[in-house]
PDB file of C-alpha atoms in Angstrom:
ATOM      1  CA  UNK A   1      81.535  94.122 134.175  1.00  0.00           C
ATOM      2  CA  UNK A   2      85.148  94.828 133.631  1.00  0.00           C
ATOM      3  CA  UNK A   3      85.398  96.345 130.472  1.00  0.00           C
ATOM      4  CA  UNK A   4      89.135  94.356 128.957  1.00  0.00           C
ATOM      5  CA  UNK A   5      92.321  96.676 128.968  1.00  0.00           C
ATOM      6  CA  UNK A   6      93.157  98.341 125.452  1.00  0.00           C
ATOM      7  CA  UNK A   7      95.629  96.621 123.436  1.00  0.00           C
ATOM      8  CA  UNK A   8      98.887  98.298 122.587  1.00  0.00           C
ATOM      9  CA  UNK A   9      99.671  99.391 119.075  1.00  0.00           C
ATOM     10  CA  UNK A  10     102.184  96.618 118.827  1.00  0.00           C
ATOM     11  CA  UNK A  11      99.488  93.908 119.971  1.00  0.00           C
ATOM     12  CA  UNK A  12      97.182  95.552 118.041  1.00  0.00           C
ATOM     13  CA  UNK A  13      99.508  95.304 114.548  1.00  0.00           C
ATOM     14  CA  UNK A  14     100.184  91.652 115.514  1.00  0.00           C
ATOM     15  CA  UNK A  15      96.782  90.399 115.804  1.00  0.00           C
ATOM     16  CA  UNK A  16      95.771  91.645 112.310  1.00  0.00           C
ATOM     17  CA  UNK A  17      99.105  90.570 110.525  1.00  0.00           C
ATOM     18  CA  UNK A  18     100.525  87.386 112.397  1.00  0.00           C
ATOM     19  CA  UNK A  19      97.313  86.893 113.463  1.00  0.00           C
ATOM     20  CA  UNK A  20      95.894  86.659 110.676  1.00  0.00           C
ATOM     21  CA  UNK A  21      97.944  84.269 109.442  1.00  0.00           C
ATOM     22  CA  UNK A  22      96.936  80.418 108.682  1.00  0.00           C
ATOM     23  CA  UNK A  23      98.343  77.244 107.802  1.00  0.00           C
ATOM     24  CA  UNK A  24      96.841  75.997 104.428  1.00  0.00           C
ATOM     25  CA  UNK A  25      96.038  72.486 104.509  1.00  0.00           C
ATOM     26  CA  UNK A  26      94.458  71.355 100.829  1.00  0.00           C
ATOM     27  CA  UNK A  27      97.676  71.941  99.300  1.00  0.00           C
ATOM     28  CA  UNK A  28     101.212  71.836 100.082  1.00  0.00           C
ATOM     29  CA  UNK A  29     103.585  75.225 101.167  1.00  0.00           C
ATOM     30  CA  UNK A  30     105.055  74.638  97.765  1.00  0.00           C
ATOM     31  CA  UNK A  31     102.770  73.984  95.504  1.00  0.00           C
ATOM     32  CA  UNK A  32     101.292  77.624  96.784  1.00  0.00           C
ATOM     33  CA  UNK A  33     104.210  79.623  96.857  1.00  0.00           C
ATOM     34  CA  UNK A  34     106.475  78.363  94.064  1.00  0.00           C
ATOM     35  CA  UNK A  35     108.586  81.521  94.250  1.00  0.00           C
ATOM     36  CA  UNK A  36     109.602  81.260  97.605  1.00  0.00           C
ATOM     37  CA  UNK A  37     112.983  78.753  97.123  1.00  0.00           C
ATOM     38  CA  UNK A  38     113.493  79.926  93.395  1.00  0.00           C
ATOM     39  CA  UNK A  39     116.430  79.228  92.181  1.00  0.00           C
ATOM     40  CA  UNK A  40     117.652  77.538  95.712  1.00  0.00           C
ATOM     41  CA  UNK A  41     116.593  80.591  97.913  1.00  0.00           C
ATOM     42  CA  UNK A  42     116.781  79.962 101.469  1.00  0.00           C
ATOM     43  CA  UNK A  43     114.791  81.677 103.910  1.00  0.00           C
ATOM     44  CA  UNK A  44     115.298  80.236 107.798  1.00  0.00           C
ATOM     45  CA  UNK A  45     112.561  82.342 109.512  1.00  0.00           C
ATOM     46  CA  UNK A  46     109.670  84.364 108.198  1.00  0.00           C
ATOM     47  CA  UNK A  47     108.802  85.697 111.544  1.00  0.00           C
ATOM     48  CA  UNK A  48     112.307  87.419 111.929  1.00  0.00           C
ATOM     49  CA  UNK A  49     111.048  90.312 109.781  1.00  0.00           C
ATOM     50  CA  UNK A  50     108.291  92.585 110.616  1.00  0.00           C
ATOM     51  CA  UNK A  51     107.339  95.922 109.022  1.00  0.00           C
ATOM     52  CA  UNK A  52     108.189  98.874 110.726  1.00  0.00           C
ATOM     53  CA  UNK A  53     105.290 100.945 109.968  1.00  0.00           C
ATOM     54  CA  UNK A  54     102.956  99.139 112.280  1.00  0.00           C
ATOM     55  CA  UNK A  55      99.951 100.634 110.165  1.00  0.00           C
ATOM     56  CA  UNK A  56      96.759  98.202 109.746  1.00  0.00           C
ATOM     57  CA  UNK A  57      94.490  98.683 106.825  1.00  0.00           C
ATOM     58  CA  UNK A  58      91.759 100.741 108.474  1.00  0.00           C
ATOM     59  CA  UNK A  59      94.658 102.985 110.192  1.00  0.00           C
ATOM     60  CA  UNK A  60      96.077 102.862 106.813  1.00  0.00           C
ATOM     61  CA  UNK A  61      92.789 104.239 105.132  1.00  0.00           C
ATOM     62  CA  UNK A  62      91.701 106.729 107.799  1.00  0.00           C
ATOM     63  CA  UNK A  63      94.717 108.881 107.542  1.00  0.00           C
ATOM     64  CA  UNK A  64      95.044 108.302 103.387  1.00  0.00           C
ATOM     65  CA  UNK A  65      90.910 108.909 103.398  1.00  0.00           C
ATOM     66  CA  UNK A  66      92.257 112.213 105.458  1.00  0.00           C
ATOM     67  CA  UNK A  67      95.020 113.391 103.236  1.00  0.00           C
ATOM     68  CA  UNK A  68      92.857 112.595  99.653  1.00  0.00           C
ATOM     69  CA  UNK A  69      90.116 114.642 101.018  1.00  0.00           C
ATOM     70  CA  UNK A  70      92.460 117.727 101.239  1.00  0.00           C
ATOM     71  CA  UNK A  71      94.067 117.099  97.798  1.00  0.00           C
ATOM     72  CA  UNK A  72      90.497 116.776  96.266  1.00  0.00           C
ATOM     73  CA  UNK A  73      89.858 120.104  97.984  1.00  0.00           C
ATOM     74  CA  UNK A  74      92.954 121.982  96.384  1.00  0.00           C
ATOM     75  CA  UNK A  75      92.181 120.263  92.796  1.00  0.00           C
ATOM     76  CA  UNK A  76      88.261 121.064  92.647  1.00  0.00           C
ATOM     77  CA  UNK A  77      89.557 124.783  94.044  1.00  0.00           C
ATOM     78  CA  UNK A  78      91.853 124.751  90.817  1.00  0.00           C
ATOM     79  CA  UNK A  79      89.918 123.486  88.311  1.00  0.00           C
ATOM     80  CA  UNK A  80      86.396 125.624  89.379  1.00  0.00           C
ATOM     81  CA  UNK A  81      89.396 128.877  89.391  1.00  0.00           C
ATOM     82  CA  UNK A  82      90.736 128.080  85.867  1.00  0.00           C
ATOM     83  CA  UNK A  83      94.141 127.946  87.822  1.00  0.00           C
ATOM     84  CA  UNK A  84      95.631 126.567  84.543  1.00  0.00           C
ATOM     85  CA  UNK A  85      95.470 129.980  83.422  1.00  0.00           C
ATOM     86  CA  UNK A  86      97.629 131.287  85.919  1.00  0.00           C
ATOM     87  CA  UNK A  87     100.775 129.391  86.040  1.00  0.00           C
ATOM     88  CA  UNK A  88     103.749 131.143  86.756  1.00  0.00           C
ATOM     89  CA  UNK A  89     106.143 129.714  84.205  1.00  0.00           C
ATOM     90  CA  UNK A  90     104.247 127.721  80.677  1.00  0.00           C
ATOM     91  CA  UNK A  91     106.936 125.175  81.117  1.00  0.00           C
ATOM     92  CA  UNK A  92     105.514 123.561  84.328  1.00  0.00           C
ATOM     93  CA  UNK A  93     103.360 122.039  81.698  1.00  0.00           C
ATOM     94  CA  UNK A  94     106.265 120.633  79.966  1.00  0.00           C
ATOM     95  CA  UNK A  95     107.206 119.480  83.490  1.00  0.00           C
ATOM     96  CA  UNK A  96     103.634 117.522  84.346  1.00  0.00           C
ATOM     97  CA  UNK A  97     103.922 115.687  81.004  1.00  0.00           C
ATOM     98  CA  UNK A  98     107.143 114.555  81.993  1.00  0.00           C
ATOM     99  CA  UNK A  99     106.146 113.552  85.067  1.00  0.00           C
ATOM    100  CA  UNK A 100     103.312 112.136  83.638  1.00  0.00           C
ATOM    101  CA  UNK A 101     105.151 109.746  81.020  1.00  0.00           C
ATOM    102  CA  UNK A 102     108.086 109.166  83.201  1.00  0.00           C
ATOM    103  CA  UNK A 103     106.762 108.780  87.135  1.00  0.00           C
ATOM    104  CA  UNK A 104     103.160 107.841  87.083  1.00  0.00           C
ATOM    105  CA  UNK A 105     103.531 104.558  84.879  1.00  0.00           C
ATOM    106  CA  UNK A 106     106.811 103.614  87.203  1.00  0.00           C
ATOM    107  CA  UNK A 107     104.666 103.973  90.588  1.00  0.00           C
ATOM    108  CA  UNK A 108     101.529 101.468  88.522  1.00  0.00           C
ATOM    109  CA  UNK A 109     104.634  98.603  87.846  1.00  0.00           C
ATOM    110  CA  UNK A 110     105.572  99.550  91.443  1.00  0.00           C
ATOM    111  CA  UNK A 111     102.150  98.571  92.513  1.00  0.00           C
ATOM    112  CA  UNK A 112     101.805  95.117  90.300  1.00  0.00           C
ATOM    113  CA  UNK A 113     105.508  94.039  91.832  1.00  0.00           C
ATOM    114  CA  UNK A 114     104.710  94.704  95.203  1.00  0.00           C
ATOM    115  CA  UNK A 115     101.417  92.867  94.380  1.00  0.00           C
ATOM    116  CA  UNK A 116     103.194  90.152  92.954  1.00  0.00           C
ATOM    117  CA  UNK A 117     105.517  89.999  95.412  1.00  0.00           C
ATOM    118  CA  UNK A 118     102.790  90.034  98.440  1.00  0.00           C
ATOM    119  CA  UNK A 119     100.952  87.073  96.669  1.00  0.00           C
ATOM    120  CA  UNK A 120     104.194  85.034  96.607  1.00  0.00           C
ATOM    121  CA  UNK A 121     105.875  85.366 100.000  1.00  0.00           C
ATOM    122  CA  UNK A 122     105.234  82.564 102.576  1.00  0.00           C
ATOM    123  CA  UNK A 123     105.849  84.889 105.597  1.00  0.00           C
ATOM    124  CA  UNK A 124     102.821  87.127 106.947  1.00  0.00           C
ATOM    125  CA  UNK A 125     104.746  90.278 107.876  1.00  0.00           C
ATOM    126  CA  UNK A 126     106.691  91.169 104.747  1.00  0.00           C
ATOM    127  CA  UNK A 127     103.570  89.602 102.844  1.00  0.00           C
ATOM    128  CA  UNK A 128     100.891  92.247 104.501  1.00  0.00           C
ATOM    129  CA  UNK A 129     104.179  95.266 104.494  1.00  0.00           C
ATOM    130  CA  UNK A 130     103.875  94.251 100.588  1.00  0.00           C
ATOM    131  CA  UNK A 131     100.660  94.726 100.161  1.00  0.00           C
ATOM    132  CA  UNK A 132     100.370  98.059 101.887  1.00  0.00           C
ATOM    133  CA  UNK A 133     103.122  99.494  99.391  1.00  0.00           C
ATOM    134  CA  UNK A 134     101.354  98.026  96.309  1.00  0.00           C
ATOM    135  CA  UNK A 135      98.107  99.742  97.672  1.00  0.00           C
ATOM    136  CA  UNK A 136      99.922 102.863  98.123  1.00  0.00           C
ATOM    137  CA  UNK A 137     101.901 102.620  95.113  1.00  0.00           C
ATOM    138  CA  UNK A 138      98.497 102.237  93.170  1.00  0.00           C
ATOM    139  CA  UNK A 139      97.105 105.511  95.139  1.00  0.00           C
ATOM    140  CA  UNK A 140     100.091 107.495  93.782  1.00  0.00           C
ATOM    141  CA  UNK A 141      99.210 106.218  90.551  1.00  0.00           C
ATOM    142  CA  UNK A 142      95.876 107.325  90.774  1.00  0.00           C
ATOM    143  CA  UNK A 143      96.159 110.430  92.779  1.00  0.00           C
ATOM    144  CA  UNK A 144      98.690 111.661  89.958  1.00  0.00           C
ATOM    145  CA  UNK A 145      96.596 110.627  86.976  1.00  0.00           C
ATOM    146  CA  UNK A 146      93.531 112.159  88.506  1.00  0.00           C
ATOM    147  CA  UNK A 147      95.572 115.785  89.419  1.00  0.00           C
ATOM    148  CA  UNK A 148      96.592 115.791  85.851  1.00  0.00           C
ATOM    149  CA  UNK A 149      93.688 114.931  84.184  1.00  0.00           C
ATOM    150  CA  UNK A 150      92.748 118.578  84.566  1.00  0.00           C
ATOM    151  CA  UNK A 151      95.229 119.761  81.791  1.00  0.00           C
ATOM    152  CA  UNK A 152      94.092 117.052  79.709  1.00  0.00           C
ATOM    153  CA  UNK A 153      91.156 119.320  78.882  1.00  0.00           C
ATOM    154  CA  UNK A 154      93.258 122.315  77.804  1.00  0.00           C
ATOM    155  CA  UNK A 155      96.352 121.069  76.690  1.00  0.00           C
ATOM    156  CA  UNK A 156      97.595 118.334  73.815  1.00  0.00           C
ATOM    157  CA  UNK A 157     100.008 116.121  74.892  1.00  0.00           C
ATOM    158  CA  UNK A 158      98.729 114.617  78.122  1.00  0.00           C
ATOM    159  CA  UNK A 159      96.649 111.491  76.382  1.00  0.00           C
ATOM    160  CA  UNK A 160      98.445 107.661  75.867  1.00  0.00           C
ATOM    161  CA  UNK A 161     100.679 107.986  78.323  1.00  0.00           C
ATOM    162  CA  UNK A 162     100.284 104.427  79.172  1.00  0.00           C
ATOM    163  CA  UNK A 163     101.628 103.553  75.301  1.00  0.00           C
ATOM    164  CA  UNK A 164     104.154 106.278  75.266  1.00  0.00           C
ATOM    165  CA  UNK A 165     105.568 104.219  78.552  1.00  0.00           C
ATOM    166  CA  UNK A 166     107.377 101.954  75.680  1.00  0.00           C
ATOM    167  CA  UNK A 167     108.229 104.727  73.682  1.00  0.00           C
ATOM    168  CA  UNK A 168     109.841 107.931  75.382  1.00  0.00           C
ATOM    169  CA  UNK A 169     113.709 107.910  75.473  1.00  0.00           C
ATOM    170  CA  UNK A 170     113.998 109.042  78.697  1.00  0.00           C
ATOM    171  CA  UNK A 171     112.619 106.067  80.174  1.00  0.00           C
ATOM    172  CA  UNK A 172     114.890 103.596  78.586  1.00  0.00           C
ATOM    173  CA  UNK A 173     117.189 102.769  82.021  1.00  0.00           C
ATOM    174  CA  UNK A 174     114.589 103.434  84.422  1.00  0.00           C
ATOM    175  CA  UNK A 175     112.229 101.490  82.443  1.00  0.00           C
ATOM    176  CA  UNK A 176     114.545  99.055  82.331  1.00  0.00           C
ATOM    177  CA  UNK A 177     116.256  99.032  85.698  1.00  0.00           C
ATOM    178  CA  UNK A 178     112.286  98.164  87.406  1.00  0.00           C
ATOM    179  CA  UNK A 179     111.226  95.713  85.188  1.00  0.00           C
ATOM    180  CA  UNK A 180     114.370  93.750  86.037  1.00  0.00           C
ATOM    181  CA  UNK A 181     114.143  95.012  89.818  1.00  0.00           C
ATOM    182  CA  UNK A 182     109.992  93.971  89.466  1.00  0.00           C
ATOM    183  CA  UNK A 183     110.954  90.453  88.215  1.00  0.00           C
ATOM    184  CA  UNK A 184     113.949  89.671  89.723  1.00  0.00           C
ATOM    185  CA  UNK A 185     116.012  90.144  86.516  1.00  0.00           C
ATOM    186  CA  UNK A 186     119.751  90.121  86.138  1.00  0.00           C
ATOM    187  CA  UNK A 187     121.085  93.518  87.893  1.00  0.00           C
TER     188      UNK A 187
ATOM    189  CA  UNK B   1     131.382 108.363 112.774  1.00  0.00           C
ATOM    190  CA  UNK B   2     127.412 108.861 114.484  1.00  0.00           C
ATOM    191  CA  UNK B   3     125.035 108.278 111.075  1.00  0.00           C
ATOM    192  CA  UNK B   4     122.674 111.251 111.059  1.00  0.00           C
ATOM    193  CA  UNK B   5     118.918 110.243 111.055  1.00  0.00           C
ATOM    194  CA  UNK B   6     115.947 112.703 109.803  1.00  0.00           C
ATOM    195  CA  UNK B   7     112.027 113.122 109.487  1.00  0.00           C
ATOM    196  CA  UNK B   8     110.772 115.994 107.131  1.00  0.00           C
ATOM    197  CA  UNK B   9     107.682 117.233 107.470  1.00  0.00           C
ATOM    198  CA  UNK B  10     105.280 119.723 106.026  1.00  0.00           C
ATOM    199  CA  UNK B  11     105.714 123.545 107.221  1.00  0.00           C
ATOM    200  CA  UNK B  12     102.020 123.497 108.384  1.00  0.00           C
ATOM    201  CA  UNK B  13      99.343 124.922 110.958  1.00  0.00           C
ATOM    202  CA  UNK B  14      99.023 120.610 111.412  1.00  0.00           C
ATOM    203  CA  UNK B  15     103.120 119.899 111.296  1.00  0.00           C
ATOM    204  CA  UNK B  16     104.243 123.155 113.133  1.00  0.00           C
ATOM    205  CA  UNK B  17     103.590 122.211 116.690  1.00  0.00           C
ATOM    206  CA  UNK B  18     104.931 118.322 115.589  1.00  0.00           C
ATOM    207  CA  UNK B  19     108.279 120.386 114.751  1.00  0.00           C
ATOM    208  CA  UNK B  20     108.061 122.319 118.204  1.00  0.00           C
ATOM    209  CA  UNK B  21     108.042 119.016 120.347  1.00  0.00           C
ATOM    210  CA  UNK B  22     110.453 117.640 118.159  1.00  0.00           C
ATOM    211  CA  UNK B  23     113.066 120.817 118.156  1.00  0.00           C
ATOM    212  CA  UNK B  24     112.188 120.723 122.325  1.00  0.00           C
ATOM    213  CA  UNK B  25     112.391 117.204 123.143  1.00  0.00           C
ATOM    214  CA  UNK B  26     115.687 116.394 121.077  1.00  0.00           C
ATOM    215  CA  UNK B  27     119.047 118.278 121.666  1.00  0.00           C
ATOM    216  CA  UNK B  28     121.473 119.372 119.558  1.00  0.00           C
ATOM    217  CA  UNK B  29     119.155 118.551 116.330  1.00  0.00           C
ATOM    218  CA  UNK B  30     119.421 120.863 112.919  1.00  0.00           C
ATOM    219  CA  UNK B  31     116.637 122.404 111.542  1.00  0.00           C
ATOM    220  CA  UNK B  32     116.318 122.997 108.104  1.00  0.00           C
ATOM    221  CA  UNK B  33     113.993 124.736 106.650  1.00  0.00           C
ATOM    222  CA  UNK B  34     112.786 124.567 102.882  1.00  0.00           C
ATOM    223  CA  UNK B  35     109.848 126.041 100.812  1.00  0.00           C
ATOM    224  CA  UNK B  36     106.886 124.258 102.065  1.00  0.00           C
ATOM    225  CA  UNK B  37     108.838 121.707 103.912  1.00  0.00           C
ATOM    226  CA  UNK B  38     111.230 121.325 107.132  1.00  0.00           C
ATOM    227  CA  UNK B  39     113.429 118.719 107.515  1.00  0.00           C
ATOM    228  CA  UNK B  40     115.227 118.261 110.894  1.00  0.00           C
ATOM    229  CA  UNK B  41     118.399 116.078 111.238  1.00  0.00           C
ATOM    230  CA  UNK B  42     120.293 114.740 114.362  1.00  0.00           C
ATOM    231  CA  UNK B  43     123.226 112.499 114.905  1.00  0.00           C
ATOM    232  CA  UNK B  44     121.889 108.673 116.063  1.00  0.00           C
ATOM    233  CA  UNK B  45     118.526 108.896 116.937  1.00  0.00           C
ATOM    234  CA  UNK B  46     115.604 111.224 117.200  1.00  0.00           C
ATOM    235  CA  UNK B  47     111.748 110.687 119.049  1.00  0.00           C
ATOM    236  CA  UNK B  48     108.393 112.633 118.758  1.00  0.00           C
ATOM    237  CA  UNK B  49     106.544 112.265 122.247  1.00  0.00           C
ATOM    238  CA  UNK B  50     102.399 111.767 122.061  1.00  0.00           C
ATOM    239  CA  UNK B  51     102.743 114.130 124.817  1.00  0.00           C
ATOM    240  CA  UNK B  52     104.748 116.922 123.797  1.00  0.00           C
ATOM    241  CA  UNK B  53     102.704 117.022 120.800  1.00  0.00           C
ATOM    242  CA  UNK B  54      99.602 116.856 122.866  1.00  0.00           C
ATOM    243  CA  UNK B  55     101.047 119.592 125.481  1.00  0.00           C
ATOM    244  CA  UNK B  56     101.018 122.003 122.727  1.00  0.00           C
ATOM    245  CA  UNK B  57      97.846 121.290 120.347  1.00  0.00           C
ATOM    246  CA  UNK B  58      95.620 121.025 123.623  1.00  0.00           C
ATOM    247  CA  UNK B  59      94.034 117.432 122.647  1.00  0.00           C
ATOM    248  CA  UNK B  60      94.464 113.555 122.426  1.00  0.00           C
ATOM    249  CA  UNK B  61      96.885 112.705 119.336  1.00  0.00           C
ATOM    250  CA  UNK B  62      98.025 109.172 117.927  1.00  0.00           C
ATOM    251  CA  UNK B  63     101.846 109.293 116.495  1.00  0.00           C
ATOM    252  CA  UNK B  64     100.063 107.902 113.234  1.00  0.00           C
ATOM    253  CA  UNK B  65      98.498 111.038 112.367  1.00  0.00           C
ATOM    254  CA  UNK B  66     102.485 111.994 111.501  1.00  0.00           C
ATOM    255  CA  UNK B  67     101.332 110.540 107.962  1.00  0.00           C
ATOM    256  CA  UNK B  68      99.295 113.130 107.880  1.00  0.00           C
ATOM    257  CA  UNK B  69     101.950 115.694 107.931  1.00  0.00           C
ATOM    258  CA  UNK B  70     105.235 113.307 106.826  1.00  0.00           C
ATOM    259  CA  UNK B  71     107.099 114.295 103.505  1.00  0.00           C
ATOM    260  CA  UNK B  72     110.097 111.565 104.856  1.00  0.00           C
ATOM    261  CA  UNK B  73     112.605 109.868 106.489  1.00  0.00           C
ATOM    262  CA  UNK B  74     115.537 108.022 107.210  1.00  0.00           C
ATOM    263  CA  UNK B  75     116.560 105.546 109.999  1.00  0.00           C
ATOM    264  CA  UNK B  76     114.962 102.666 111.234  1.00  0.00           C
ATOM    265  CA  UNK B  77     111.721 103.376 113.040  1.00  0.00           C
ATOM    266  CA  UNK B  78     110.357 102.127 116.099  1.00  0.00           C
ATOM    267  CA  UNK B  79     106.701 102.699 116.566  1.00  0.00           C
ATOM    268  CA  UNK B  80     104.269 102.680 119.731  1.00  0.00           C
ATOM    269  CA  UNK B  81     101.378 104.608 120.959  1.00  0.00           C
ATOM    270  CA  UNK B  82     103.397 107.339 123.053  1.00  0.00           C
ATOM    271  CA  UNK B  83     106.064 107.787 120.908  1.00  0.00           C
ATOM    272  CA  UNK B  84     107.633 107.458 117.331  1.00  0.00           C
ATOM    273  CA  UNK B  85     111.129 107.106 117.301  1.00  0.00           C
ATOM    274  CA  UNK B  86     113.811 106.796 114.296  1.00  0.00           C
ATOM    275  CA  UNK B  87     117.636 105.040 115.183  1.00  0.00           C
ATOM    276  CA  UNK B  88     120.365 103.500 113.490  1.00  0.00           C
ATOM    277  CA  UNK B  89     120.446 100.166 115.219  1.00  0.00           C
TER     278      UNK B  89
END
């Protein structure tokens, strides 16, 4: 028996995107996608666009699975080493709080757009490209949340970040800028 | 003008001999190199060969694994099993 030739990566990345993809027949293109000629947009041909990365979702998780293991290595090395009590400078705490209230809630609305934004488009390859970045968007999230959570026991300021989202200064124009960029606001 | 594309990777044991094939295999690139990262630039276009990677770490390796090691990048990217290559086109 012959065993059939291995498919290239580019074969490979079409079969579980395009390939994927079906025609719906129980309700109309419209009806399902309702975004995709808001406001008269006009989109000739899905298929011209295809995502770059040609990553598939168990490609995707065995080299994230790879790279989470590590970090989980360095932060159970840190935390079982009290390495809070060795920082070189006090004010890389000040730092991770910022990052805390200002990055980590930007990459979680990062997520929900892409998410949104994968659910609405009509065309498989910038719908599957979109739902890659909102799952890696949401790992950021949680890979951040989950490093810091480690200072949370030591140090005040690290808990509600999630409500001080709507409340810290500094995150008036970014804040701002995604949730227009998220929902296709004015720009 | 020639647009300059880039890939920056992590300066380790897993990324160093990634940077080797890529300083060997592409002329005239610049090399920069930062704490705990390297970033290397060149004018156009730039490619990481499976094999010259595999030439130096002595076994079988799949361009993905740059995740792995990748901090970055700029240029559009064209993707295969030998080879993983960044342009402006």
């Amino acid at each position: 028996m012959n065993a059939p030739a291995k498919l290239g990566l580019k074969q490979r990345y079409s079969l579980l995107t395009h390939g994927l993809d079906w025609k719906p027949s129980y309700q109309p293109m419209d009806k399902i996608y309702p975004y995709a000629e808001f406001e008269g947009i006009k989109i000739h041909d899905w298929s011209k666009w295809e995502d770059p990365f040609r990553l598939t979702m168990d490609t995707y998780w065995k080299f994230q699975a790879e790279k989470e293991r590590k970090l989980y290595a360095v932060l159970d090395s840190f935390s079982q080493n009290n390495g809070q009590m060795g920082l070189s400078d006090p004010k890389y705490v000040n730092a991770i709080k910022l990052f805390l209230t200002g990055i980590t809630p930007a990459e979680y609305q990062a997520h929900r757009g892409f998410a949104h934004v994968g659910r609405q488009l009509p065309g498989v390859g910038p719908r599957v490209a979109a739902q890659m970045q909102s799952l890696d968007e949401l790992r950021h999230a949680q890979t951040q949340i989950h490093t810091l959570s480690h200072y949370n026991k030591f140090f005040d300021g690290f808990h509600e970040f999630t409500h001080q989202h709507d409340r810290v200064w500094y995150l008036s124009v970014p804040k701002s800028f995604f949730d227009d960029a998220r929902t296709s606001g004015p720009f | 003008m020639p647009r300059i594309v880039s890939i920056t990777l992590q300066n380790t044991d897993d990324a160093r001999p990634i940077i080797e094939a890529i300083t060997a295999d592409n002329a005239d690139c610049t090399v920069h190199s930062y704490p705990g990262i390297v970033k290397i630039d060149r004018d156009d276009s730039l490619t990481v060969r499976r094999s010259s990677v595999e030439q130096r770490i002595g076994r079988d390796w799949d361009p993905q694994e740059l995740h792995l090691s990748m901090v970055s990048m700029a240029g559009n990217l064209d993707e295969d099993d030998d080879y993983f290559n960044l342009s402006w086109s």
